[in-house]
Amino acid sequence: MAKPTIYLDYNATAPPRPAVVEAMQGVMAEPLNASSAHQAGRRAKKIVEDTRRSLAAFLNCWPQEIIWCGSASEANNSVINLFEPGNILVSGIEHSSIIHAASGFERIPVTPDGVVDLAWLEVRLAAPNKPKLISVMVANNETGVLQPIQEVVALARVHGVLVHTDAVQAVGKLPLDFTTLGVDYMTLSFHKNGGPVGIAALVAKNGAPYIPYIRGGGQEFNRRAGTENVAAIAGVAALLDGWSLDEMARVSDLMQGIEAALPSQITMAGQRVPRIGNTVCLIMPGIGQEVQLMRLDLAGICVSAGSACTSGKIEPSHVLRAMGVSDDLAASSIRVSAGWSTQKADCDAFVKEYLALFTKQVGSDKIAT
Ligand code: PLP
């Protein structure tokens, strides 16, 4: 009999929550185009606009500031596309949908703990050729390390520079207040925390420069052409109804249990700084990540390498490289990420398998606690 799947790869995508699936199934069979003037269209429009209002209340922003998009990658590209590459400063640990959106960006370095270097940023902003946009994420998808967004905004304001933040890994996990953060643009996704794939949002502050990235019809107040994904938006509405930040405290406890159970030879990227509680990037020196992933997969455990896998070849993580981790150690790293449906038994099964791999490599007498 096949082993049950133990899913610990929430930062790639999370299992959709039952209420989300139910809400989507409830409308999926209907012809819902929110631009149609007839009654079916009006029903669709109501779902789209009611959910926009609920999301705005959740984020403390204006409903008109929210633009529904097809993915967070699209939202990130939409912002980056507004500026010439020479006018953009991005942190070296951004997701590839920022890093690859255009070439020639200047990168903000990060500390060995994976936090943007604010001292560097302050000096850079005081120098000639100021950028027009800074992009720094809220929480890194590979390490979970939290970034000082309000401090970045404070520095940017002094110099009249706009700020974008990619909040994809923080949505529903941390309090996210658009107004308090003070950013001009924010990217959101829902499928990393039990919502649907195929829907995301860009929040663009009233008055911030914006031209549509996708042109065509006049959807989304002429800011993003294309028929809205109404079923997915209905799923987002269900997600917003059910979210509670208390869930994250439970998940963080489970993850801390994993960290506490591992020997000291296994290190964690960003161990000394605040991280989002559902994510840990583990480095097991001497054992390649392909071997680790394969061994865990055979045991029915899904985790990820946390770095880009193109044509079957895992590239060294640009995030760990930016933190100064050697390519050898980066090649021994895996990302474990948990969420709403994770149970202690899942974490115990992971620890058992992961430790067995390590013990086989170093011998049981060499394990340091
Ligand atoms: N930004 C971050 C921080 C992410 O982790 C991801 C996905 O892993 C994305 C953007 C892109 O999301 P999507 O692939 O859904 O477009």
mmCIF file of C-alpha atoms and ligand atoms in Angstrom:
data_model
loop_
_atom_site.group_PDB
_atom_site.id
_atom_site.type_symbol
_atom_site.label_atom_id
_atom_site.label_comp_id
_atom_site.label_asym_id
_atom_site.label_seq_id
_atom_site.Cartn_x
_atom_site.Cartn_y
_atom_site.Cartn_z
ATOM 1 C CA MET A 1 0.000 0.000 0.000
ATOM 2 C CA ALA A 2 1.313 3.483 -0.848
ATOM 3 C CA LYS A 3 2.501 5.514 2.134
ATOM 4 C CA PRO A 4 0.286 8.499 3.046
ATOM 5 C CA THR A 5 1.685 11.782 1.760
ATOM 6 C CA ILE A 6 3.166 14.054 4.382
ATOM 7 C CA TYR A 7 3.019 17.498 2.882
ATOM 8 C CA LEU A 8 5.573 20.030 4.132
ATOM 9 C CA ASP A 9 5.914 22.257 1.078
ATOM 10 C CA TYR A 10 3.364 24.985 1.815
ATOM 11 C CA ASN A 11 5.617 27.750 0.507
ATOM 12 C CA ALA A 12 5.335 26.187 -2.953
ATOM 13 C CA THR A 13 1.587 25.785 -2.614
ATOM 14 C CA ALA A 14 -0.701 24.725 0.219
ATOM 15 C CA PRO A 15 -3.520 22.206 0.156
ATOM 16 C CA PRO A 16 -6.689 24.221 -0.498
ATOM 17 C CA ARG A 17 -8.915 24.524 2.565
ATOM 18 C CA PRO A 18 -12.216 22.635 2.392
ATOM 19 C CA ALA A 19 -14.257 25.875 2.686
ATOM 20 C CA VAL A 20 -12.326 27.309 -0.276
ATOM 21 C CA VAL A 21 -12.963 24.234 -2.430
ATOM 22 C CA GLU A 22 -16.633 24.256 -1.474
ATOM 23 C CA ALA A 23 -17.047 27.967 -2.310
ATOM 24 C CA MET A 24 -15.375 27.477 -5.683
ATOM 25 C CA GLN A 25 -17.402 24.379 -6.496
ATOM 26 C CA GLY A 26 -20.534 26.344 -5.608
ATOM 27 C CA VAL A 27 -20.022 28.756 -8.502
ATOM 28 C CA MET A 28 -17.749 26.940 -10.943
ATOM 29 C CA ALA A 29 -20.529 25.498 -13.053
ATOM 30 C CA GLU A 30 -22.073 28.925 -13.700
ATOM 31 C CA PRO A 31 -21.185 31.180 -16.650
ATOM 32 C CA LEU A 32 -19.660 33.986 -14.630
ATOM 33 C CA ASN A 33 -18.188 36.921 -16.515
ATOM 34 C CA ALA A 34 -18.161 39.975 -14.297
ATOM 35 C CA SER A 35 -18.197 42.305 -17.319
ATOM 36 C CA SER A 36 -21.531 41.003 -18.665
ATOM 37 C CA ALA A 37 -24.522 43.252 -18.044
ATOM 38 C CA HIS A 38 -27.072 40.425 -17.642
ATOM 39 C CA GLN A 39 -28.058 38.802 -14.376
ATOM 40 C CA ALA A 40 -25.393 36.083 -14.489
ATOM 41 C CA GLY A 41 -22.804 38.784 -15.081
ATOM 42 C CA ARG A 42 -24.199 40.849 -12.219
ATOM 43 C CA ARG A 43 -23.895 37.820 -9.921
ATOM 44 C CA ALA A 44 -20.264 37.472 -10.958
ATOM 45 C CA LYS A 45 -19.623 41.176 -10.452
ATOM 46 C CA LYS A 46 -21.058 40.971 -6.943
ATOM 47 C CA ILE A 47 -18.655 38.156 -6.014
ATOM 48 C CA VAL A 48 -15.711 40.105 -7.429
ATOM 49 C CA GLU A 49 -16.608 43.388 -5.740
ATOM 50 C CA ASP A 50 -17.758 41.965 -2.388
ATOM 51 C CA THR A 51 -14.485 40.045 -2.127
ATOM 52 C CA ARG A 52 -12.496 43.134 -3.112
ATOM 53 C CA ARG A 53 -14.161 44.988 -0.227
ATOM 54 C CA SER A 54 -13.493 42.146 2.256
ATOM 55 C CA LEU A 55 -9.852 41.993 1.188
ATOM 56 C CA ALA A 56 -9.536 45.785 1.503
ATOM 57 C CA ALA A 57 -10.926 45.598 5.054
ATOM 58 C CA PHE A 58 -8.470 42.787 5.843
ATOM 59 C CA LEU A 59 -5.519 44.846 4.519
ATOM 60 C CA ASN A 60 -6.675 48.288 5.650
ATOM 61 C CA CYS A 61 -6.584 49.737 2.144
ATOM 62 C CA TRP A 62 -9.207 51.137 -0.273
ATOM 63 C CA PRO A 63 -11.071 48.579 -2.419
ATOM 64 C CA GLN A 64 -10.105 50.525 -5.565
ATOM 65 C CA GLU A 65 -6.446 50.032 -4.681
ATOM 66 C CA ILE A 66 -6.795 46.261 -5.241
ATOM 67 C CA ILE A 67 -6.182 44.855 -8.727
ATOM 68 C CA TRP A 68 -7.014 41.164 -9.187
ATOM 69 C CA CYS A 69 -4.281 39.365 -11.145
ATOM 70 C CA GLY A 70 -3.731 35.808 -12.339
ATOM 71 C CA SER A 71 -0.638 35.165 -10.228
ATOM 72 C CA ALA A 72 1.809 36.832 -7.892
ATOM 73 C CA SER A 73 4.393 36.563 -10.660
ATOM 74 C CA GLU A 74 2.123 38.713 -12.824
ATOM 75 C CA ALA A 75 1.607 41.237 -10.002
ATOM 76 C CA ASN A 76 5.376 41.478 -9.442
ATOM 77 C CA ASN A 77 6.049 41.877 -13.165
ATOM 78 C CA SER A 78 3.339 44.552 -13.385
ATOM 79 C CA VAL A 79 5.170 46.720 -10.867
ATOM 80 C CA ILE A 80 8.685 46.116 -12.135
ATOM 81 C CA ASN A 81 7.508 46.863 -15.668
ATOM 82 C CA LEU A 82 6.511 50.396 -14.641
ATOM 83 C CA PHE A 83 10.128 51.501 -14.281
ATOM 84 C CA GLU A 84 13.347 51.328 -16.285
ATOM 85 C CA PRO A 85 15.673 48.615 -14.887
ATOM 86 C CA GLY A 86 18.292 51.282 -14.097
ATOM 87 C CA ASN A 87 15.780 52.973 -11.792
ATOM 88 C CA ILE A 88 15.005 49.916 -9.659
ATOM 89 C CA LEU A 89 16.739 48.640 -6.520
ATOM 90 C CA VAL A 90 15.753 45.128 -5.426
ATOM 91 C CA SER A 91 17.046 43.011 -2.584
ATOM 92 C CA GLY A 92 19.255 40.109 -3.604
ATOM 93 C CA ILE A 93 16.845 37.623 -2.046
ATOM 94 C CA GLU A 94 13.666 38.472 -3.977
ATOM 95 C CA HIS A 95 11.643 35.782 -5.725
ATOM 96 C CA SER A 96 12.655 35.044 -9.311
ATOM 97 C CA SER A 97 9.500 36.820 -10.541
ATOM 98 C CA ILE A 98 11.185 40.045 -9.405
ATOM 99 C CA ILE A 99 14.802 39.115 -10.112
ATOM 100 C CA HIS A 100 14.088 37.872 -13.647
ATOM 101 C CA ALA A 101 11.484 40.513 -14.516
ATOM 102 C CA ALA A 102 14.208 42.616 -16.120
ATOM 103 C CA SER A 103 17.965 42.490 -16.241
ATOM 104 C CA GLY A 104 20.343 45.164 -15.028
ATOM 105 C CA PHE A 105 18.869 45.796 -11.581
ATOM 106 C CA GLU A 106 21.017 47.024 -8.803
ATOM 107 C CA ARG A 107 20.763 44.642 -5.835
ATOM 108 C CA ILE A 108 20.473 45.591 -2.192
ATOM 109 C CA PRO A 109 22.848 43.275 -0.288
ATOM 110 C CA VAL A 110 21.639 41.251 2.672
ATOM 111 C CA THR A 111 23.427 40.421 5.917
ATOM 112 C CA PRO A 112 24.658 36.843 6.554
ATOM 113 C CA ASP A 113 21.351 36.373 8.405
ATOM 114 C CA GLY A 114 19.413 37.206 5.252
ATOM 115 C CA VAL A 115 18.089 40.641 6.227
ATOM 116 C CA VAL A 116 18.376 43.593 3.825
ATOM 117 C CA ASP A 117 21.314 45.781 4.732
ATOM 118 C CA LEU A 118 19.676 49.035 5.847
ATOM 119 C CA ALA A 119 23.015 50.785 6.374
ATOM 120 C CA TRP A 120 23.947 50.067 2.753
ATOM 121 C CA LEU A 121 20.542 51.293 1.603
ATOM 122 C CA GLU A 122 20.850 54.534 3.533
ATOM 123 C CA VAL A 123 24.217 55.301 1.933
ATOM 124 C CA ARG A 124 22.994 54.284 -1.536
ATOM 125 C CA LEU A 125 19.923 56.502 -1.342
ATOM 126 C CA ALA A 126 22.040 59.505 -0.388
ATOM 127 C CA ALA A 127 24.246 58.977 -3.492
ATOM 128 C CA PRO A 128 23.518 60.424 -6.954
ATOM 129 C CA ASN A 129 21.286 58.509 -9.437
ATOM 130 C CA LYS A 130 18.584 57.702 -6.940
ATOM 131 C CA PRO A 131 16.329 54.834 -7.909
ATOM 132 C CA LYS A 132 12.616 55.418 -8.488
ATOM 133 C CA LEU A 133 11.507 52.115 -6.958
ATOM 134 C CA ILE A 134 12.747 49.809 -4.209
ATOM 135 C CA SER A 135 11.394 46.262 -3.980
ATOM 136 C CA VAL A 136 11.871 44.262 -0.778
ATOM 137 C CA MET A 137 9.747 41.286 0.247
ATOM 138 C CA VAL A 138 8.000 40.855 3.621
ATOM 139 C CA ALA A 139 9.168 37.277 4.285
ATOM 140 C CA ASN A 140 11.599 35.267 2.230
ATOM 141 C CA ASN A 141 10.145 32.163 0.612
ATOM 142 C CA GLU A 142 13.267 30.014 1.145
ATOM 143 C CA THR A 143 14.378 30.989 4.647
ATOM 144 C CA GLY A 144 11.291 32.677 6.097
ATOM 145 C CA VAL A 145 13.470 35.611 7.228
ATOM 146 C CA LEU A 146 11.362 38.723 7.869
ATOM 147 C CA GLN A 147 12.436 41.990 6.296
ATOM 148 C CA PRO A 148 12.297 45.459 7.906
ATOM 149 C CA ILE A 149 9.749 46.940 5.500
ATOM 150 C CA GLN A 150 8.767 49.920 7.622
ATOM 151 C CA GLU A 151 12.437 50.913 7.989
ATOM 152 C CA VAL A 152 12.921 50.566 4.218
ATOM 153 C CA VAL A 153 9.868 52.782 3.675
ATOM 154 C CA ALA A 154 11.161 55.371 6.156
ATOM 155 C CA LEU A 155 14.490 55.597 4.281
ATOM 156 C CA ALA A 156 12.758 55.685 0.903
ATOM 157 C CA ARG A 157 10.410 58.493 1.966
ATOM 158 C CA VAL A 158 13.312 60.791 2.822
ATOM 159 C CA HIS A 159 14.403 60.531 -0.814
ATOM 160 C CA GLY A 160 10.981 60.401 -2.507
ATOM 161 C CA VAL A 161 11.494 56.806 -3.679
ATOM 162 C CA LEU A 162 8.525 54.446 -4.123
ATOM 163 C CA VAL A 163 8.443 51.054 -2.379
ATOM 164 C CA HIS A 164 7.006 47.725 -3.504
ATOM 165 C CA THR A 165 6.763 44.727 -1.223
ATOM 166 C CA ASP A 166 6.097 41.122 -2.173
ATOM 167 C CA ALA A 167 3.967 39.874 0.726
ATOM 168 C CA VAL A 168 3.193 36.488 -0.834
ATOM 169 C CA GLN A 169 4.608 34.372 1.992
ATOM 170 C CA ALA A 170 3.080 36.530 4.724
ATOM 171 C CA VAL A 171 -0.552 36.654 3.603
ATOM 172 C CA GLY A 172 -2.809 35.322 6.343
ATOM 173 C CA LYS A 173 0.227 34.416 8.466
ATOM 174 C CA LEU A 174 1.208 37.856 9.791
ATOM 175 C CA PRO A 175 -0.845 40.992 10.357
ATOM 176 C CA LEU A 176 -0.561 42.849 7.034
ATOM 177 C CA ASP A 177 -1.700 46.457 7.174
ATOM 178 C CA PHE A 178 -1.110 48.272 3.896
ATOM 179 C CA THR A 179 -1.492 51.706 5.473
ATOM 180 C CA THR A 180 0.799 51.034 8.448
ATOM 181 C CA LEU A 181 3.446 49.414 6.266
ATOM 182 C CA GLY A 182 3.375 52.570 4.167
ATOM 183 C CA VAL A 183 4.377 50.900 0.899
ATOM 184 C CA ASP A 184 3.137 52.072 -2.500
ATOM 185 C CA TYR A 185 2.634 48.610 -4.024
ATOM 186 C CA MET A 186 2.081 45.215 -2.444
ATOM 187 C CA THR A 187 1.844 41.788 -4.090
ATOM 188 C CA LEU A 188 -0.458 39.170 -2.575
ATOM 189 C CA SER A 189 -1.080 35.538 -3.314
ATOM 190 C CA PHE A 190 -3.559 33.158 -1.719
ATOM 191 C CA HIS A 191 -2.460 29.645 -2.643
ATOM 192 C CA LYS A 192 0.440 29.565 -0.181
ATOM 193 C CA ASN A 193 -2.043 29.526 2.655
ATOM 194 C CA GLY A 194 -4.961 27.355 1.579
ATOM 195 C CA GLY A 195 -6.521 29.579 -1.075
ATOM 196 C CA PRO A 196 -6.946 28.982 -4.803
ATOM 197 C CA VAL A 197 -4.223 28.978 -7.441
ATOM 198 C CA GLY A 198 -4.903 31.264 -10.417
ATOM 199 C CA ILE A 199 -5.735 34.366 -8.432
ATOM 200 C CA ALA A 200 -3.515 36.985 -6.828
ATOM 201 C CA ALA A 201 -3.698 40.704 -6.204
ATOM 202 C CA LEU A 202 -1.630 43.800 -6.560
ATOM 203 C CA VAL A 203 -2.410 46.624 -4.171
ATOM 204 C CA ALA A 204 -1.407 49.930 -5.776
ATOM 205 C CA LYS A 205 -1.765 52.995 -3.589
ATOM 206 C CA ASN A 206 -4.124 55.674 -4.871
ATOM 207 C CA GLY A 207 -1.996 58.111 -6.838
ATOM 208 C CA ALA A 208 1.002 55.764 -7.266
ATOM 209 C CA PRO A 209 2.117 55.531 -10.915
ATOM 210 C CA TYR A 210 0.387 52.678 -12.731
ATOM 211 C CA ILE A 211 -0.076 51.572 -16.310
ATOM 212 C CA PRO A 212 -1.632 48.203 -17.176
ATOM 213 C CA TYR A 213 0.767 45.341 -17.778
ATOM 214 C CA ILE A 214 -1.931 43.354 -19.597
ATOM 215 C CA ARG A 215 -3.994 45.429 -22.008
ATOM 216 C CA GLY A 216 -7.289 44.586 -23.620
ATOM 217 C CA GLY A 217 -10.726 44.986 -22.050
ATOM 218 C CA GLY A 218 -11.492 47.513 -19.346
ATOM 219 C CA GLN A 219 -11.605 45.066 -16.446
ATOM 220 C CA GLU A 220 -10.264 46.039 -13.031
ATOM 221 C CA PHE A 221 -10.992 49.739 -13.657
ATOM 222 C CA ASN A 222 -8.853 49.631 -16.827
ATOM 223 C CA ARG A 223 -5.820 48.413 -14.888
ATOM 224 C CA ARG A 224 -5.694 44.709 -15.769
ATOM 225 C CA ALA A 225 -7.391 43.349 -18.841
ATOM 226 C CA GLY A 226 -8.785 39.822 -18.883
ATOM 227 C CA THR A 227 -11.926 38.156 -17.551
ATOM 228 C CA GLU A 228 -11.696 37.876 -13.769
ATOM 229 C CA ASN A 229 -11.356 34.377 -12.322
ATOM 230 C CA VAL A 230 -14.660 34.556 -10.452
ATOM 231 C CA ALA A 231 -14.578 31.023 -9.008
ATOM 232 C CA ALA A 232 -11.120 31.648 -7.567
ATOM 233 C CA ILE A 233 -12.267 35.008 -6.200
ATOM 234 C CA ALA A 234 -15.168 33.198 -4.494
ATOM 235 C CA GLY A 235 -12.517 30.919 -2.980
ATOM 236 C CA VAL A 236 -10.619 33.973 -1.701
ATOM 237 C CA ALA A 237 -13.828 35.196 -0.031
ATOM 238 C CA ALA A 238 -14.122 31.883 1.829
ATOM 239 C CA LEU A 239 -10.457 32.075 2.789
ATOM 240 C CA LEU A 240 -10.863 35.559 4.268
ATOM 241 C CA ASP A 241 -13.883 34.379 6.255
ATOM 242 C CA GLY A 242 -11.942 31.559 7.876
ATOM 243 C CA TRP A 243 -8.510 33.073 8.540
ATOM 244 C CA SER A 244 -7.144 33.356 12.046
ATOM 245 C CA LEU A 245 -3.615 34.373 12.926
ATOM 246 C CA ASP A 246 -3.816 32.001 15.944
ATOM 247 C CA GLU A 247 -3.313 29.167 13.482
ATOM 248 C CA MET A 248 0.207 30.448 12.835
ATOM 249 C CA ALA A 249 1.120 30.181 16.533
ATOM 250 C CA ARG A 250 0.217 26.483 16.417
ATOM 251 C CA VAL A 251 2.226 25.955 13.221
ATOM 252 C CA SER A 252 5.228 27.843 14.649
ATOM 253 C CA ASP A 253 5.221 25.564 17.692
ATOM 254 C CA LEU A 254 5.298 22.517 15.440
ATOM 255 C CA MET A 255 8.204 23.937 13.454
ATOM 256 C CA GLN A 256 10.117 24.774 16.615
ATOM 257 C CA GLY A 257 9.646 21.144 17.593
ATOM 258 C CA ILE A 258 11.443 20.130 14.374
ATOM 259 C CA GLU A 259 14.301 22.549 15.005
ATOM 260 C CA ALA A 260 14.721 21.389 18.600
ATOM 261 C CA ALA A 261 14.900 17.734 17.561
ATOM 262 C CA LEU A 262 17.828 18.173 15.170
ATOM 263 C CA PRO A 263 21.526 17.843 16.049
ATOM 264 C CA SER A 264 23.699 20.928 16.068
ATOM 265 C CA GLN A 265 25.582 19.848 12.913
ATOM 266 C CA ILE A 266 22.413 20.661 11.003
ATOM 267 C CA THR A 267 22.182 24.413 10.681
ATOM 268 C CA MET A 268 19.341 26.722 9.726
ATOM 269 C CA ALA A 269 19.655 29.682 7.398
ATOM 270 C CA GLY A 270 18.606 32.861 9.190
ATOM 271 C CA GLN A 271 18.583 31.086 12.545
ATOM 272 C CA ARG A 272 19.443 34.184 14.612
ATOM 273 C CA VAL A 273 16.828 36.578 13.241
ATOM 274 C CA PRO A 274 13.015 36.703 13.244
ATOM 275 C CA ARG A 275 11.498 34.378 10.682
ATOM 276 C CA ILE A 276 7.987 33.547 9.637
ATOM 277 C CA GLY A 277 6.988 30.651 11.848
ATOM 278 C CA ASN A 278 6.054 28.125 9.163
ATOM 279 C CA THR A 279 9.391 28.004 7.312
ATOM 280 C CA VAL A 280 12.801 26.562 7.987
ATOM 281 C CA CYS A 281 15.744 26.140 5.624
ATOM 282 C CA LEU A 282 17.865 23.245 6.909
ATOM 283 C CA ILE A 283 21.447 22.585 5.855
ATOM 284 C CA MET A 284 22.793 19.045 6.284
ATOM 285 C CA PRO A 285 26.459 19.325 5.270
ATOM 286 C CA GLY A 286 27.826 16.562 3.085
ATOM 287 C CA ILE A 287 24.544 15.266 1.684
ATOM 288 C CA GLY A 288 23.272 16.756 -1.561
ATOM 289 C CA GLN A 289 19.751 18.114 -1.650
ATOM 290 C CA GLU A 290 18.758 15.768 -4.506
ATOM 291 C CA VAL A 291 19.625 12.773 -2.291
ATOM 292 C CA GLN A 292 17.740 14.257 0.645
ATOM 293 C CA LEU A 293 14.667 15.057 -1.431
ATOM 294 C CA MET A 294 14.658 11.620 -3.035
ATOM 295 C CA ARG A 295 14.999 9.825 0.283
ATOM 296 C CA LEU A 296 12.224 11.887 1.855
ATOM 297 C CA ASP A 297 10.020 11.469 -1.198
ATOM 298 C CA LEU A 298 10.419 7.691 -0.987
ATOM 299 C CA ALA A 299 9.125 7.954 2.573
ATOM 300 C CA GLY A 300 6.127 9.941 1.281
ATOM 301 C CA ILE A 301 7.426 13.279 2.596
ATOM 302 C CA CYS A 302 7.169 16.341 0.321
ATOM 303 C CA VAL A 303 9.642 19.149 0.993
ATOM 304 C CA SER A 304 11.588 21.240 -1.477
ATOM 305 C CA ALA A 305 15.074 22.332 -2.426
ATOM 306 C CA GLY A 306 14.010 25.930 -2.048
ATOM 307 C CA SER A 307 15.952 26.818 -5.157
ATOM 308 C CA ALA A 308 15.202 26.933 -8.833
ATOM 309 C CA CYS A 309 14.934 23.619 -10.614
ATOM 310 C CA THR A 310 15.322 24.081 -14.340
ATOM 311 C CA SER A 311 15.522 21.179 -16.779
ATOM 312 C CA GLY A 312 15.921 18.748 -13.909
ATOM 313 C CA LYS A 313 19.051 20.472 -12.597
ATOM 314 C CA ILE A 314 18.858 22.233 -9.238
ATOM 315 C CA GLU A 315 20.704 25.560 -9.409
ATOM 316 C CA PRO A 316 22.384 26.941 -6.279
ATOM 317 C CA SER A 317 19.948 29.159 -4.405
ATOM 318 C CA HIS A 318 20.461 32.862 -5.176
ATOM 319 C CA VAL A 319 19.009 33.586 -1.716
ATOM 320 C CA LEU A 320 21.620 31.538 0.142
ATOM 321 C CA ARG A 321 24.346 32.890 -2.136
ATOM 322 C CA ALA A 322 23.268 36.450 -1.304
ATOM 323 C CA MET A 323 23.606 35.496 2.390
ATOM 324 C CA GLY A 324 27.176 34.371 1.752
ATOM 325 C CA VAL A 325 26.433 30.641 2.145
ATOM 326 C CA SER A 326 28.907 28.610 0.059
ATOM 327 C CA ASP A 327 27.552 26.757 -2.997
ATOM 328 C CA ASP A 328 28.542 23.479 -1.305
ATOM 329 C CA LEU A 329 26.395 24.167 1.749
ATOM 330 C CA ALA A 330 23.583 25.641 -0.371
ATOM 331 C CA ALA A 331 23.592 22.379 -2.329
ATOM 332 C CA SER A 332 22.859 20.565 0.954
ATOM 333 C CA SER A 333 19.882 22.719 1.935
ATOM 334 C CA ILE A 334 16.209 21.875 1.937
ATOM 335 C CA ARG A 335 13.150 23.944 2.768
ATOM 336 C CA VAL A 336 10.487 22.636 5.103
ATOM 337 C CA SER A 337 7.283 24.663 5.222
ATOM 338 C CA ALA A 338 4.099 23.876 7.089
ATOM 339 C CA GLY A 339 0.591 25.260 7.357
ATOM 340 C CA TRP A 340 -3.043 24.919 8.285
ATOM 341 C CA SER A 341 -3.353 21.143 7.963
ATOM 342 C CA THR A 342 0.066 20.163 9.345
ATOM 343 C CA GLN A 343 -0.040 17.863 12.387
ATOM 344 C CA LYS A 344 2.616 16.917 14.921
ATOM 345 C CA ALA A 345 2.737 13.408 13.438
ATOM 346 C CA ASP A 346 3.824 14.946 10.093
ATOM 347 C CA CYS A 347 6.696 16.774 11.763
ATOM 348 C CA ASP A 348 7.702 13.675 13.748
ATOM 349 C CA ALA A 349 7.760 11.589 10.566
ATOM 350 C CA PHE A 350 9.945 14.184 8.874
ATOM 351 C CA VAL A 351 12.387 14.344 11.802
ATOM 352 C CA LYS A 352 12.632 10.547 11.947
ATOM 353 C CA GLU A 353 13.437 10.200 8.248
ATOM 354 C CA TYR A 354 15.750 13.209 8.093
ATOM 355 C CA LEU A 355 17.700 12.064 11.138
ATOM 356 C CA ALA A 356 17.987 8.542 9.746
ATOM 357 C CA LEU A 357 19.597 10.013 6.652
ATOM 358 C CA PHE A 358 22.018 12.039 8.735
ATOM 359 C CA THR A 359 22.874 9.156 11.045
ATOM 360 C CA LYS A 360 23.630 6.953 8.054
ATOM 361 C CA GLN A 361 26.005 9.606 6.761
ATOM 362 C CA VAL A 362 27.943 10.478 9.915
ATOM 363 C CA GLY A 363 27.412 7.460 12.206
ATOM 364 C CA SER A 364 25.290 7.540 15.349
ATOM 365 C CA ASP A 365 28.293 8.243 17.631
ATOM 366 C CA LYS A 366 28.986 11.555 15.843
ATOM 367 C CA ILE A 367 25.584 13.159 16.419
ATOM 368 C CA ALA A 368 25.964 16.356 18.439
ATOM 369 C CA THR A 369 22.955 17.636 20.329
HETATM 370 N N1 PLP B 1 6.773 35.785 -4.539
HETATM 371 C C1 PLP B 1 7.132 34.896 -3.613
HETATM 372 C C2 PLP B 1 7.791 35.374 -2.361
HETATM 373 C C3 PLP B 1 6.888 33.541 -3.806
HETATM 374 O O1 PLP B 1 7.244 32.659 -2.865
HETATM 375 C C4 PLP B 1 6.259 33.127 -5.006
HETATM 376 C C5 PLP B 1 6.031 31.687 -5.252
HETATM 377 O O2 PLP B 1 6.697 30.832 -4.729
HETATM 378 C C6 PLP B 1 5.898 34.097 -5.941
HETATM 379 C C7 PLP B 1 6.165 35.412 -5.677
HETATM 380 C C8 PLP B 1 5.238 33.729 -7.227
HETATM 381 O O3 PLP B 1 4.007 33.144 -7.025
HETATM 382 P P1 PLP B 1 3.240 32.439 -8.250
HETATM 383 O O4 PLP B 1 4.146 31.328 -8.714
HETATM 384 O O5 PLP B 1 1.986 31.954 -7.652
HETATM 385 O O6 PLP B 1 3.078 33.455 -9.299
#
